[in-house]
CSV table of C-alpha atoms in Angstrom, one decimal:
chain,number,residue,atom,x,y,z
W,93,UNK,CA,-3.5,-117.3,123.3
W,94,UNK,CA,-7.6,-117.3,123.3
W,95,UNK,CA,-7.1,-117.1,119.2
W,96,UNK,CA,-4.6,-120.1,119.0
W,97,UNK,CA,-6.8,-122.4,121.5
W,98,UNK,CA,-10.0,-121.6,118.9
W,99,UNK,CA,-7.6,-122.2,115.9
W,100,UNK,CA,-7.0,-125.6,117.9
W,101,UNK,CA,-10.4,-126.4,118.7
W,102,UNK,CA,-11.7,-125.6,115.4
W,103,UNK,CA,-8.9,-128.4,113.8
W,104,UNK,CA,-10.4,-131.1,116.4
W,105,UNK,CA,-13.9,-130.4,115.2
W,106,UNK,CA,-12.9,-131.2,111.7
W,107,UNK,CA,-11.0,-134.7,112.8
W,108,UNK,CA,-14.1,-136.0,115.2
W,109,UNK,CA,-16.8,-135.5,112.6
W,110,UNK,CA,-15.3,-137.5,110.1
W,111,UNK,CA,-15.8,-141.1,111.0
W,112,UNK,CA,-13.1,-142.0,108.4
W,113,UNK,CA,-10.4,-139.6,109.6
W,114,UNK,CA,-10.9,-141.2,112.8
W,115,UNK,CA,-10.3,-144.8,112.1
W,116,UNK,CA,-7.2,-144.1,110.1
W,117,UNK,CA,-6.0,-141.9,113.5
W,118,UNK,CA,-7.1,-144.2,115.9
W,119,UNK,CA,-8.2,-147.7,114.3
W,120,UNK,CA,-5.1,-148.4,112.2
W,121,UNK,CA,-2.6,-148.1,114.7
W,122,UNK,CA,-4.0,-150.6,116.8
W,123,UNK,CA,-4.8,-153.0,113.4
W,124,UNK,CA,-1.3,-152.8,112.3
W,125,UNK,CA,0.6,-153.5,115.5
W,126,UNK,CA,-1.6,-156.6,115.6
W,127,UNK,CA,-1.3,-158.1,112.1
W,128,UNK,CA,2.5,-157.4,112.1
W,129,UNK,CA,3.1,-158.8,115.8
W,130,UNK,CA,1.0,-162.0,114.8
W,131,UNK,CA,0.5,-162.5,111.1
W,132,UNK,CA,3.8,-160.7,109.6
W,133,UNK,CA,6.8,-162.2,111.1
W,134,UNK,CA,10.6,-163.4,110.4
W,135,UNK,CA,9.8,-166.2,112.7
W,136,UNK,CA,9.3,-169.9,110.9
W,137,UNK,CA,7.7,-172.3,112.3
W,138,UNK,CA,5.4,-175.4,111.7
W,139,UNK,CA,7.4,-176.4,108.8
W,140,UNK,CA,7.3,-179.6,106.7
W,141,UNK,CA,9.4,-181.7,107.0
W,142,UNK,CA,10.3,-185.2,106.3
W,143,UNK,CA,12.6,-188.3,107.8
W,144,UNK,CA,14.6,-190.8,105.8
W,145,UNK,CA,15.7,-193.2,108.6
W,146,UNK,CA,17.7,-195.8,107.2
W,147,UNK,CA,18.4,-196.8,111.0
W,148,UNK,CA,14.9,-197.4,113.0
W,149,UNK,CA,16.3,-197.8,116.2
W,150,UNK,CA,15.4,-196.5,119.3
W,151,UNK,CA,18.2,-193.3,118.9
W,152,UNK,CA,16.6,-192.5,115.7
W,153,UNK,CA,13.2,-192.7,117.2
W,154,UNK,CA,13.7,-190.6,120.1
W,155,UNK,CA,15.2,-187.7,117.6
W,156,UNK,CA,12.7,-188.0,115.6
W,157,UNK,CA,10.2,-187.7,118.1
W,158,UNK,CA,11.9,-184.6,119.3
W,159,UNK,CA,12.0,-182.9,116.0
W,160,UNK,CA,8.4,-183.6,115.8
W,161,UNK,CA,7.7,-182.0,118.7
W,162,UNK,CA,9.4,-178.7,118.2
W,163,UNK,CA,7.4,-175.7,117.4
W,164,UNK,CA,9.2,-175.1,114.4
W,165,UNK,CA,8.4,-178.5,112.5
W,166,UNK,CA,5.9,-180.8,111.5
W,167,UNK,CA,6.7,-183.6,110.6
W,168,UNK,CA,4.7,-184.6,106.7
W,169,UNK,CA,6.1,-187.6,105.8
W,170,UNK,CA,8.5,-190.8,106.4
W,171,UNK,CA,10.6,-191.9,103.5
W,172,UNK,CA,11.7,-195.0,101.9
W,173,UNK,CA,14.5,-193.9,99.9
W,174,UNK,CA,16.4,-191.4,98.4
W,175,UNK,CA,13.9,-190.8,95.4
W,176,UNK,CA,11.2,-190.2,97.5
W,177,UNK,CA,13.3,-187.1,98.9
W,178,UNK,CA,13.5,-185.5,95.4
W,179,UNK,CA,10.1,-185.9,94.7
W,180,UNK,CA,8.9,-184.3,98.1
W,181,UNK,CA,10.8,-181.5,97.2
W,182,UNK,CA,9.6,-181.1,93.7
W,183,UNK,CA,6.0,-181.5,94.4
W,184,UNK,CA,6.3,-178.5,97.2
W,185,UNK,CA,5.4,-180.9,100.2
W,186,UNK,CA,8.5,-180.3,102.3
W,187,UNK,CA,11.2,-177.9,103.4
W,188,UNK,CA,13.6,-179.8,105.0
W,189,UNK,CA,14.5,-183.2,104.6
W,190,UNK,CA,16.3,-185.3,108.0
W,191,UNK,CA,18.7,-188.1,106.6
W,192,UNK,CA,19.7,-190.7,109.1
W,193,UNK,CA,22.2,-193.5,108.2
W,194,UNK,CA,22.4,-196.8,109.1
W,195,UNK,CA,23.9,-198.3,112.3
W,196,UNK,CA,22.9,-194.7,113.9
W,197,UNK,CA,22.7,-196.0,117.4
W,198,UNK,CA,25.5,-198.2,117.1
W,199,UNK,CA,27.7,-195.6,115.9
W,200,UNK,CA,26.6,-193.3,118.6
W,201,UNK,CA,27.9,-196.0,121.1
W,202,UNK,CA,30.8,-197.0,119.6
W,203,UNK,CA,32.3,-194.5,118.0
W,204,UNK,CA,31.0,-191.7,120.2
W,205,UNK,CA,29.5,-189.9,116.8
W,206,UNK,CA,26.8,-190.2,113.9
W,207,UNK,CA,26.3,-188.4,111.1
W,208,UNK,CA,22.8,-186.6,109.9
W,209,UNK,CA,22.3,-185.4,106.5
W,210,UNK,CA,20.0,-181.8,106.6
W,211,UNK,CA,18.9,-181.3,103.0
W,212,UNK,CA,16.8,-178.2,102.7
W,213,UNK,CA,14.8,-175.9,99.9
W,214,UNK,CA,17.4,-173.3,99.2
W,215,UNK,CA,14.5,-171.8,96.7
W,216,UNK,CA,14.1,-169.5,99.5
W,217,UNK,CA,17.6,-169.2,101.2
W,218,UNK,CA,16.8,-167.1,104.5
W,219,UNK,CA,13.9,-169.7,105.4
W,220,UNK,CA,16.1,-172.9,104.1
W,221,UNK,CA,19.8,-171.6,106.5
W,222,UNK,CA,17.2,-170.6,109.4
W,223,UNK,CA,15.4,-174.2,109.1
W,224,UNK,CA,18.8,-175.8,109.2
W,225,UNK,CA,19.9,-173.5,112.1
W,226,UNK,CA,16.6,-175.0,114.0
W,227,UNK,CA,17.1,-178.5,113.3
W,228,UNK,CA,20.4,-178.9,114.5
W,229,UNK,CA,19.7,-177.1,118.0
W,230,UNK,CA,17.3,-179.6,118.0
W,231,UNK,CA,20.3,-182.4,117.5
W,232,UNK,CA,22.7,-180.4,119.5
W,233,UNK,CA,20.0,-180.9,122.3
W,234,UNK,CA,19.7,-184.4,121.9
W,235,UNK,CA,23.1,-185.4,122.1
W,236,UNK,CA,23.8,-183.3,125.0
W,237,UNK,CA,20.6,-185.3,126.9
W,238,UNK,CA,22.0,-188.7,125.7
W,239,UNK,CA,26.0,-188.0,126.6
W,240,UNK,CA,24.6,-186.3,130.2
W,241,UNK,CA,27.1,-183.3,129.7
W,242,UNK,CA,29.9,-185.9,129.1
W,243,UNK,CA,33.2,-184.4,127.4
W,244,UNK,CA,33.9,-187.2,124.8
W,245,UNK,CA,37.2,-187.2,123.0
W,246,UNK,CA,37.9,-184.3,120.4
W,247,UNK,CA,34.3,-183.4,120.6
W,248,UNK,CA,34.0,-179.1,120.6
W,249,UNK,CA,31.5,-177.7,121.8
W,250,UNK,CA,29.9,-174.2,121.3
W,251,UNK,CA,28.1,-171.9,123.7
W,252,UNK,CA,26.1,-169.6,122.8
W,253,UNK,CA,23.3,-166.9,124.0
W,254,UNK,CA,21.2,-164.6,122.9
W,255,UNK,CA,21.0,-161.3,124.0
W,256,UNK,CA,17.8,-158.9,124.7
W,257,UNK,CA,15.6,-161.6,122.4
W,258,UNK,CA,16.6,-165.3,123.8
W,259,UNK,CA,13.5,-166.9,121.9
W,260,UNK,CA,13.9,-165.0,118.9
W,261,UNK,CA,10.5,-163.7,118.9
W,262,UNK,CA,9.8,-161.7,115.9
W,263,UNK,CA,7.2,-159.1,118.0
W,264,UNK,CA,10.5,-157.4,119.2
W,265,UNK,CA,12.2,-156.7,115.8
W,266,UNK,CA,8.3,-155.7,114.5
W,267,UNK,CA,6.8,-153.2,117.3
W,268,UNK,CA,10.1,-150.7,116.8
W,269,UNK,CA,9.1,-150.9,113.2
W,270,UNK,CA,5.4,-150.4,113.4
W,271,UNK,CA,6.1,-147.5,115.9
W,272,UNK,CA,7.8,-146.0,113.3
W,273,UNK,CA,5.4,-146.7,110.8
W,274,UNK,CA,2.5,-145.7,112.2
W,275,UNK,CA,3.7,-142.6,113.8
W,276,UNK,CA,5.0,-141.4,110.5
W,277,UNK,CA,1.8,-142.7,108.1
W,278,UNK,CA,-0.8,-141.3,110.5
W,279,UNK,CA,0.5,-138.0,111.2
W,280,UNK,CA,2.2,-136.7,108.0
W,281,UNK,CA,-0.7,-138.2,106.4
W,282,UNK,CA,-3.3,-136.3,108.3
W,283,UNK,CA,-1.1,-133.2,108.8
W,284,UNK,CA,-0.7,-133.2,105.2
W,285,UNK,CA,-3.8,-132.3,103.9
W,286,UNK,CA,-4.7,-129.5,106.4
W,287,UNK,CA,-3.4,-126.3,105.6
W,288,UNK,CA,-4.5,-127.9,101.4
W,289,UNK,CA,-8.2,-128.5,103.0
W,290,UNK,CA,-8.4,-124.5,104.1
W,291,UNK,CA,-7.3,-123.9,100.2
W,292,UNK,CA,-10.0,-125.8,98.2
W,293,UNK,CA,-13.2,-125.2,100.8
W,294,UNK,CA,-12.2,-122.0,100.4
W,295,UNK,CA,-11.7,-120.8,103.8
W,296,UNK,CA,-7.7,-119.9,103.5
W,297,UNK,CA,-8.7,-116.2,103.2
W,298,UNK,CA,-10.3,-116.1,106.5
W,299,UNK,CA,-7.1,-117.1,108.2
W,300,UNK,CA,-4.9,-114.6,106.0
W,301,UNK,CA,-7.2,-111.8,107.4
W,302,UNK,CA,-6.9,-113.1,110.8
W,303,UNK,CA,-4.8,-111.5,113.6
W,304,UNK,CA,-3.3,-114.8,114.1
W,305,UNK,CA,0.7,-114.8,113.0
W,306,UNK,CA,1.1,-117.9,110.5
W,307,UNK,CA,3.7,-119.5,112.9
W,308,UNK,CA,0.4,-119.9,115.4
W,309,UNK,CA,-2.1,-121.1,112.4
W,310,UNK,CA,0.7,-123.9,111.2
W,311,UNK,CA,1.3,-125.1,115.3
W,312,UNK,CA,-2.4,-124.9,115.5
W,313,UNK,CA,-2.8,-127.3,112.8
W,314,UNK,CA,-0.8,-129.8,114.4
W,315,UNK,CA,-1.8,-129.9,118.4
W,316,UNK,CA,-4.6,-131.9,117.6
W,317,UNK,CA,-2.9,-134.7,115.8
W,318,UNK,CA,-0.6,-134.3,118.3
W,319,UNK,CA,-2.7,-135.3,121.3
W,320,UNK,CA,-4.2,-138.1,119.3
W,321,UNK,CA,-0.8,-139.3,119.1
W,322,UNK,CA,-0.5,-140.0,122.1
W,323,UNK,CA,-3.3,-142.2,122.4
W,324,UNK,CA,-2.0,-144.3,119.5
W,325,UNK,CA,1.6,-144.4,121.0
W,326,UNK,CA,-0.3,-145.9,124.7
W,327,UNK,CA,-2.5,-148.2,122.5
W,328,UNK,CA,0.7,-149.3,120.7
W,329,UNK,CA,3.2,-149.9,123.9
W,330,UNK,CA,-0.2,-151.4,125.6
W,331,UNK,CA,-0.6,-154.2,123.3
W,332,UNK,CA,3.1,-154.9,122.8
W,333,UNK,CA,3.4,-155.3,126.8
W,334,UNK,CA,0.4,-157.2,127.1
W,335,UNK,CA,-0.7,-158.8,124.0
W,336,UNK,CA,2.7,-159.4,122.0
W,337,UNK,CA,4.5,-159.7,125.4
W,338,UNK,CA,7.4,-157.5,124.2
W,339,UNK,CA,8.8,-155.9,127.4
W,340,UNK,CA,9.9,-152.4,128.6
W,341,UNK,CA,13.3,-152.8,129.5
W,342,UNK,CA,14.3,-149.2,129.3
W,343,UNK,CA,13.1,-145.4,130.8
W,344,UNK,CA,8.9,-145.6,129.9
W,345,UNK,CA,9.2,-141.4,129.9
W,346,UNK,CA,12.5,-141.5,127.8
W,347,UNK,CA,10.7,-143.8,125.0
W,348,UNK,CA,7.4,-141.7,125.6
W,349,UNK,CA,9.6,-138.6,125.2
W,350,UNK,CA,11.2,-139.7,122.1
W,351,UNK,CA,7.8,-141.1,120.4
W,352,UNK,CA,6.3,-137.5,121.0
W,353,UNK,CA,9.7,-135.7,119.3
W,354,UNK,CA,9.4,-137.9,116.3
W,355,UNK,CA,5.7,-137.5,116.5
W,356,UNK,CA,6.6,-133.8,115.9
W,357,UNK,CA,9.3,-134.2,113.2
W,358,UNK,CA,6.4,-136.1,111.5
W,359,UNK,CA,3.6,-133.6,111.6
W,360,UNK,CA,6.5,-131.0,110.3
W,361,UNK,CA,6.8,-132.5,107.6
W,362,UNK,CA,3.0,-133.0,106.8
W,363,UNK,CA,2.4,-129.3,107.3
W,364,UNK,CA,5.5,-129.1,104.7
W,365,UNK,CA,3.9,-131.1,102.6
W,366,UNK,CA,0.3,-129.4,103.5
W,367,UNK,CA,2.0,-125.9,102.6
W,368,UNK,CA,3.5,-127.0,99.2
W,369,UNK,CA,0.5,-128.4,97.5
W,370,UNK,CA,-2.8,-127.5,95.7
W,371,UNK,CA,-4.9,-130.5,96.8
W,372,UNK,CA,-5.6,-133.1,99.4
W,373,UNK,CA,-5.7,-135.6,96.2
W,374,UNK,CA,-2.0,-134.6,95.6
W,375,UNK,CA,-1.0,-134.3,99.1
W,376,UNK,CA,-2.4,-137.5,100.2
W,377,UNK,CA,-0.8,-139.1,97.1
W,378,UNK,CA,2.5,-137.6,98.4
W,379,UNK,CA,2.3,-138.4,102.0
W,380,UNK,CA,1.9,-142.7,101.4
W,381,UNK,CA,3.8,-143.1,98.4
W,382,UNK,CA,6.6,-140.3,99.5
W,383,UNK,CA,6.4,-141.9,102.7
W,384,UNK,CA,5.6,-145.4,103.2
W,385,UNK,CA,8.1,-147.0,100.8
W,386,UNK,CA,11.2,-145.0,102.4
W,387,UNK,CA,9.5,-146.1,106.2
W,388,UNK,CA,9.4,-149.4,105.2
W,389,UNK,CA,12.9,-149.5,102.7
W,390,UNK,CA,15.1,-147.4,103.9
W,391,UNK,CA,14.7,-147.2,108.3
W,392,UNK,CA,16.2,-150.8,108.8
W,393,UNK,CA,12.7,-152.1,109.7
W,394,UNK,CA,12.4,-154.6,107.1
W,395,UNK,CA,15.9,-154.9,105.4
W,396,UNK,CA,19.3,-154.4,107.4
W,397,UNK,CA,20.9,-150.7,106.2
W,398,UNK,CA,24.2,-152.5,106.4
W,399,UNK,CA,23.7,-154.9,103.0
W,400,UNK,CA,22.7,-152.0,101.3
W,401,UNK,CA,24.8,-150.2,98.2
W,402,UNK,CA,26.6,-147.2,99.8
W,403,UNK,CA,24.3,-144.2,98.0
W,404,UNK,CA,20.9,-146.1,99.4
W,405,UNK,CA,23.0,-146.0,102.9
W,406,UNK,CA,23.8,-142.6,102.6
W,407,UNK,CA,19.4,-141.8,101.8
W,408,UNK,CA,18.6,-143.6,104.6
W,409,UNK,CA,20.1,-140.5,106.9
W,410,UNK,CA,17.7,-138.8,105.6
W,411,UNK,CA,14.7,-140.9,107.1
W,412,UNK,CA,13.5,-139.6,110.3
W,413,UNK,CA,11.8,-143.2,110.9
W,414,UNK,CA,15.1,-144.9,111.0
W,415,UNK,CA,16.2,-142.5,114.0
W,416,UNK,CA,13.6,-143.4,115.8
W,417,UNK,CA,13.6,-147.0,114.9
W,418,UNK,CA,17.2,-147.3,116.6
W,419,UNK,CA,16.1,-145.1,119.5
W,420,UNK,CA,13.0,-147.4,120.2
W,421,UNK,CA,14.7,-150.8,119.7
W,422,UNK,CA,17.8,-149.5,122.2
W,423,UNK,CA,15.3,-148.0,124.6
W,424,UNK,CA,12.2,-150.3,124.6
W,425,UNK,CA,14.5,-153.8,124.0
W,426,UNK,CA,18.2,-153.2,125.1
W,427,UNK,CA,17.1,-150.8,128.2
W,428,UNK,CA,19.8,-148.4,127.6
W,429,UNK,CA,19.9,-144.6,128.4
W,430,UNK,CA,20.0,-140.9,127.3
W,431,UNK,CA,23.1,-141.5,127.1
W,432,UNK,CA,23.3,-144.2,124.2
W,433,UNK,CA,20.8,-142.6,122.5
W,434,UNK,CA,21.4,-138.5,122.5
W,435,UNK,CA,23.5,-138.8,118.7
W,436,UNK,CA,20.0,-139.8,117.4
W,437,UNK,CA,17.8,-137.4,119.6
W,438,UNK,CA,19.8,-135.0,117.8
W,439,UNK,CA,19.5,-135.6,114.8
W,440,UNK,CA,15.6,-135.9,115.4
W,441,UNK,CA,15.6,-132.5,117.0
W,442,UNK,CA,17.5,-131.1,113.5
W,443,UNK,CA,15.0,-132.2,111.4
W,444,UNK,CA,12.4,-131.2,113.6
W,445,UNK,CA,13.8,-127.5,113.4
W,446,UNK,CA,14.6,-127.9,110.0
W,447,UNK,CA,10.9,-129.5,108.8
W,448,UNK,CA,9.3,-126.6,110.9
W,449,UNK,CA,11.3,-123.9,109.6
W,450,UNK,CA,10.5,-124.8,105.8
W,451,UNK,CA,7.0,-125.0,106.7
W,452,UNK,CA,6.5,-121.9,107.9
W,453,UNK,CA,8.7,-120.3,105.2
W,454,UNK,CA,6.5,-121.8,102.5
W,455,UNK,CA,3.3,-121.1,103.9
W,456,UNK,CA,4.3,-117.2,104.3
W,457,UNK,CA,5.2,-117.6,100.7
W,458,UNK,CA,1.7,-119.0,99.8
W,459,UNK,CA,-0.1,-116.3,101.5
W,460,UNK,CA,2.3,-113.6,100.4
């Protein structure tokens, strides 16, 4: 035990005397979690737009005023005609265009409805449906003020609710992601280039003479990037609760739990890839290209598994980030259990066992 605690210690003086190492364990964490919780999101808002009303009554002014004063619009310009809408479009100055016909308020008193034309840049279709999907909550919730809750004739109307995320903030679809990320980046990254570090300083014949069994050398590699870990998972859930103001709604020891057994199935797999290469040039390369674009791709983070062609859905099993993407976003945002969760603890644990085996196998190889 004396031998693995100085094969331990020895690992943290090589991560605290680089400045470098440090930042990437330490500093990035806490600088991604902040540029994708503010500046990276799905979210929309403060968009162009601008208002053809044909109308110019007080109806029209008071919706107007209210789309104005949504968070999600600005309102650039007000039209004269129909040409002018083209042209705002062509030259880039708008997303969305409000169309309001003539006789609006009369028709609204009379008739008991009005129509609105929504004309948006479907150049970008995700942003143009979502702008539309904005604009006429924004009108739903204006005729619901002006009719009082009134049930005119043949009018429908739709309830709806959103579950877990009722402002469809963006912070709570990111900070699962960037968990993953992060986790994943930082310690197969770091891991990674270990046992290939003791290979080109020279020093890998020192442990080979050793009493130390290899099992012990490769678990002594990874305690220290372990610990750190921890910190960057605290700093992580720390400004999520109070700087993003994404909530807890689960077990905090169940998520903490299940951010140190992925931690673990990461830093196997950087001792794997630590174990099968000749550099840290090569392993490095390995670790963020090998890495980063499956993370990102393939774990459901960015782009939903479920629009994806069959084969690339199939892959994506083989991520251990998109494991512990569901288990965080179920945990941290839905609240739920062991119990909803234990298929993908699991599967976490496999790899885990698997990764580890490997890694052990190959470094016995490489020494034998």
């Amino acid at each position: 035990m004396k031998q693995f605690l100085s094969f331990v210690r020895k690992e943290f003086y090589h991560s605290f005397r680089d400045p470098r190492t440090m930042f990437i364990l330490l500093g990035m964490p806490v600088v991604q979690i902040i540029i994708f919780g503010f500046a990276l999101t799905n979210e929309v808002k403060n968009s162009r737009i601008a208002v053809l009303d044909q109308s110019k009554d007080a109806a029209t002014a008071s919706l107007i005023a209210e789309l104005d004063a949504s968070r999600y619009f600005e309102l650039e310009k007000d039209l004269q005609s129909y040409q002018e809408v083209e042209e705002e479009f062509r030259k880039g100055n708008i997303k969305l265009a409000v169309i309001l016909p003539q006789h609006f308020a009369e028709d609204l008193q009379h008739l008991n409805k009005a129509q609105i034309q929504l004309i948006a840049d479907a150049s970008d279709p995700n942003v143009a449906n979502t702008l539309t999907n904005y604009a006429t909550a924004v009108i739903l919730a204006y005729q619901e003020r002006i009719t009082h809750g009134r049930k005119l004739p043949y009018t429908i109307n739709t309830e709806f609710r959103m579950l877990y995320n009722p402002q469809l903030k963006g912070a709570y679809s990111f900070v699962p992601g960037v968990m993953a990320m992060v986790l994943m980046l930082v310690c197969t990254m770091m891991t990674a280039i270990t046992i290939v570090r003791e290979k080109e300083m020279g020093t890998m014949e020192v442990l080979l003479v050793s009493p130390v069994r290899p099992l012990k050398i490769v678990l002594a590699k990874a305690v220290p990037y372990l610990m750190l870990s921890m910190i960057n998972i605290a700093s992580i859930l720390l400004l999520s609760v109070f700087v993003l103001g994404v909530p807890i709604n689960g077990s905090l020891s169940l998520l903490v739990l299940e951010s140190i057994l992925f931690t673990l199935t990461s830093l196997a797999l950087g001792l794997l890839i630590s174990s099968a290469t000749d550099s840290q040039q090569t392993a490095m390369f390995i670790s963020l290209t090998g890495m980063f674009l499956p993370t990102v791709m393939l774990s459901g983070f960015m782009f939903p598994i479920e629009n994806m062609p069959r084969i690339l859905q199939l892959i994506s099993n083989l991520i251990p980030a998109k494991w512990f993407y569901i288990i965080v976003r179920s945990v941290m945002i839905k609240g739920v259990g062991l119990a909803a969760v234990w298929q993908e603890t699991l599967i976490l644990t496999g790899m885990l066992l698997f990764l580890l085996f490997l890694s052990i196998r190959k470094f016995k190889i490489r020494i034998g």
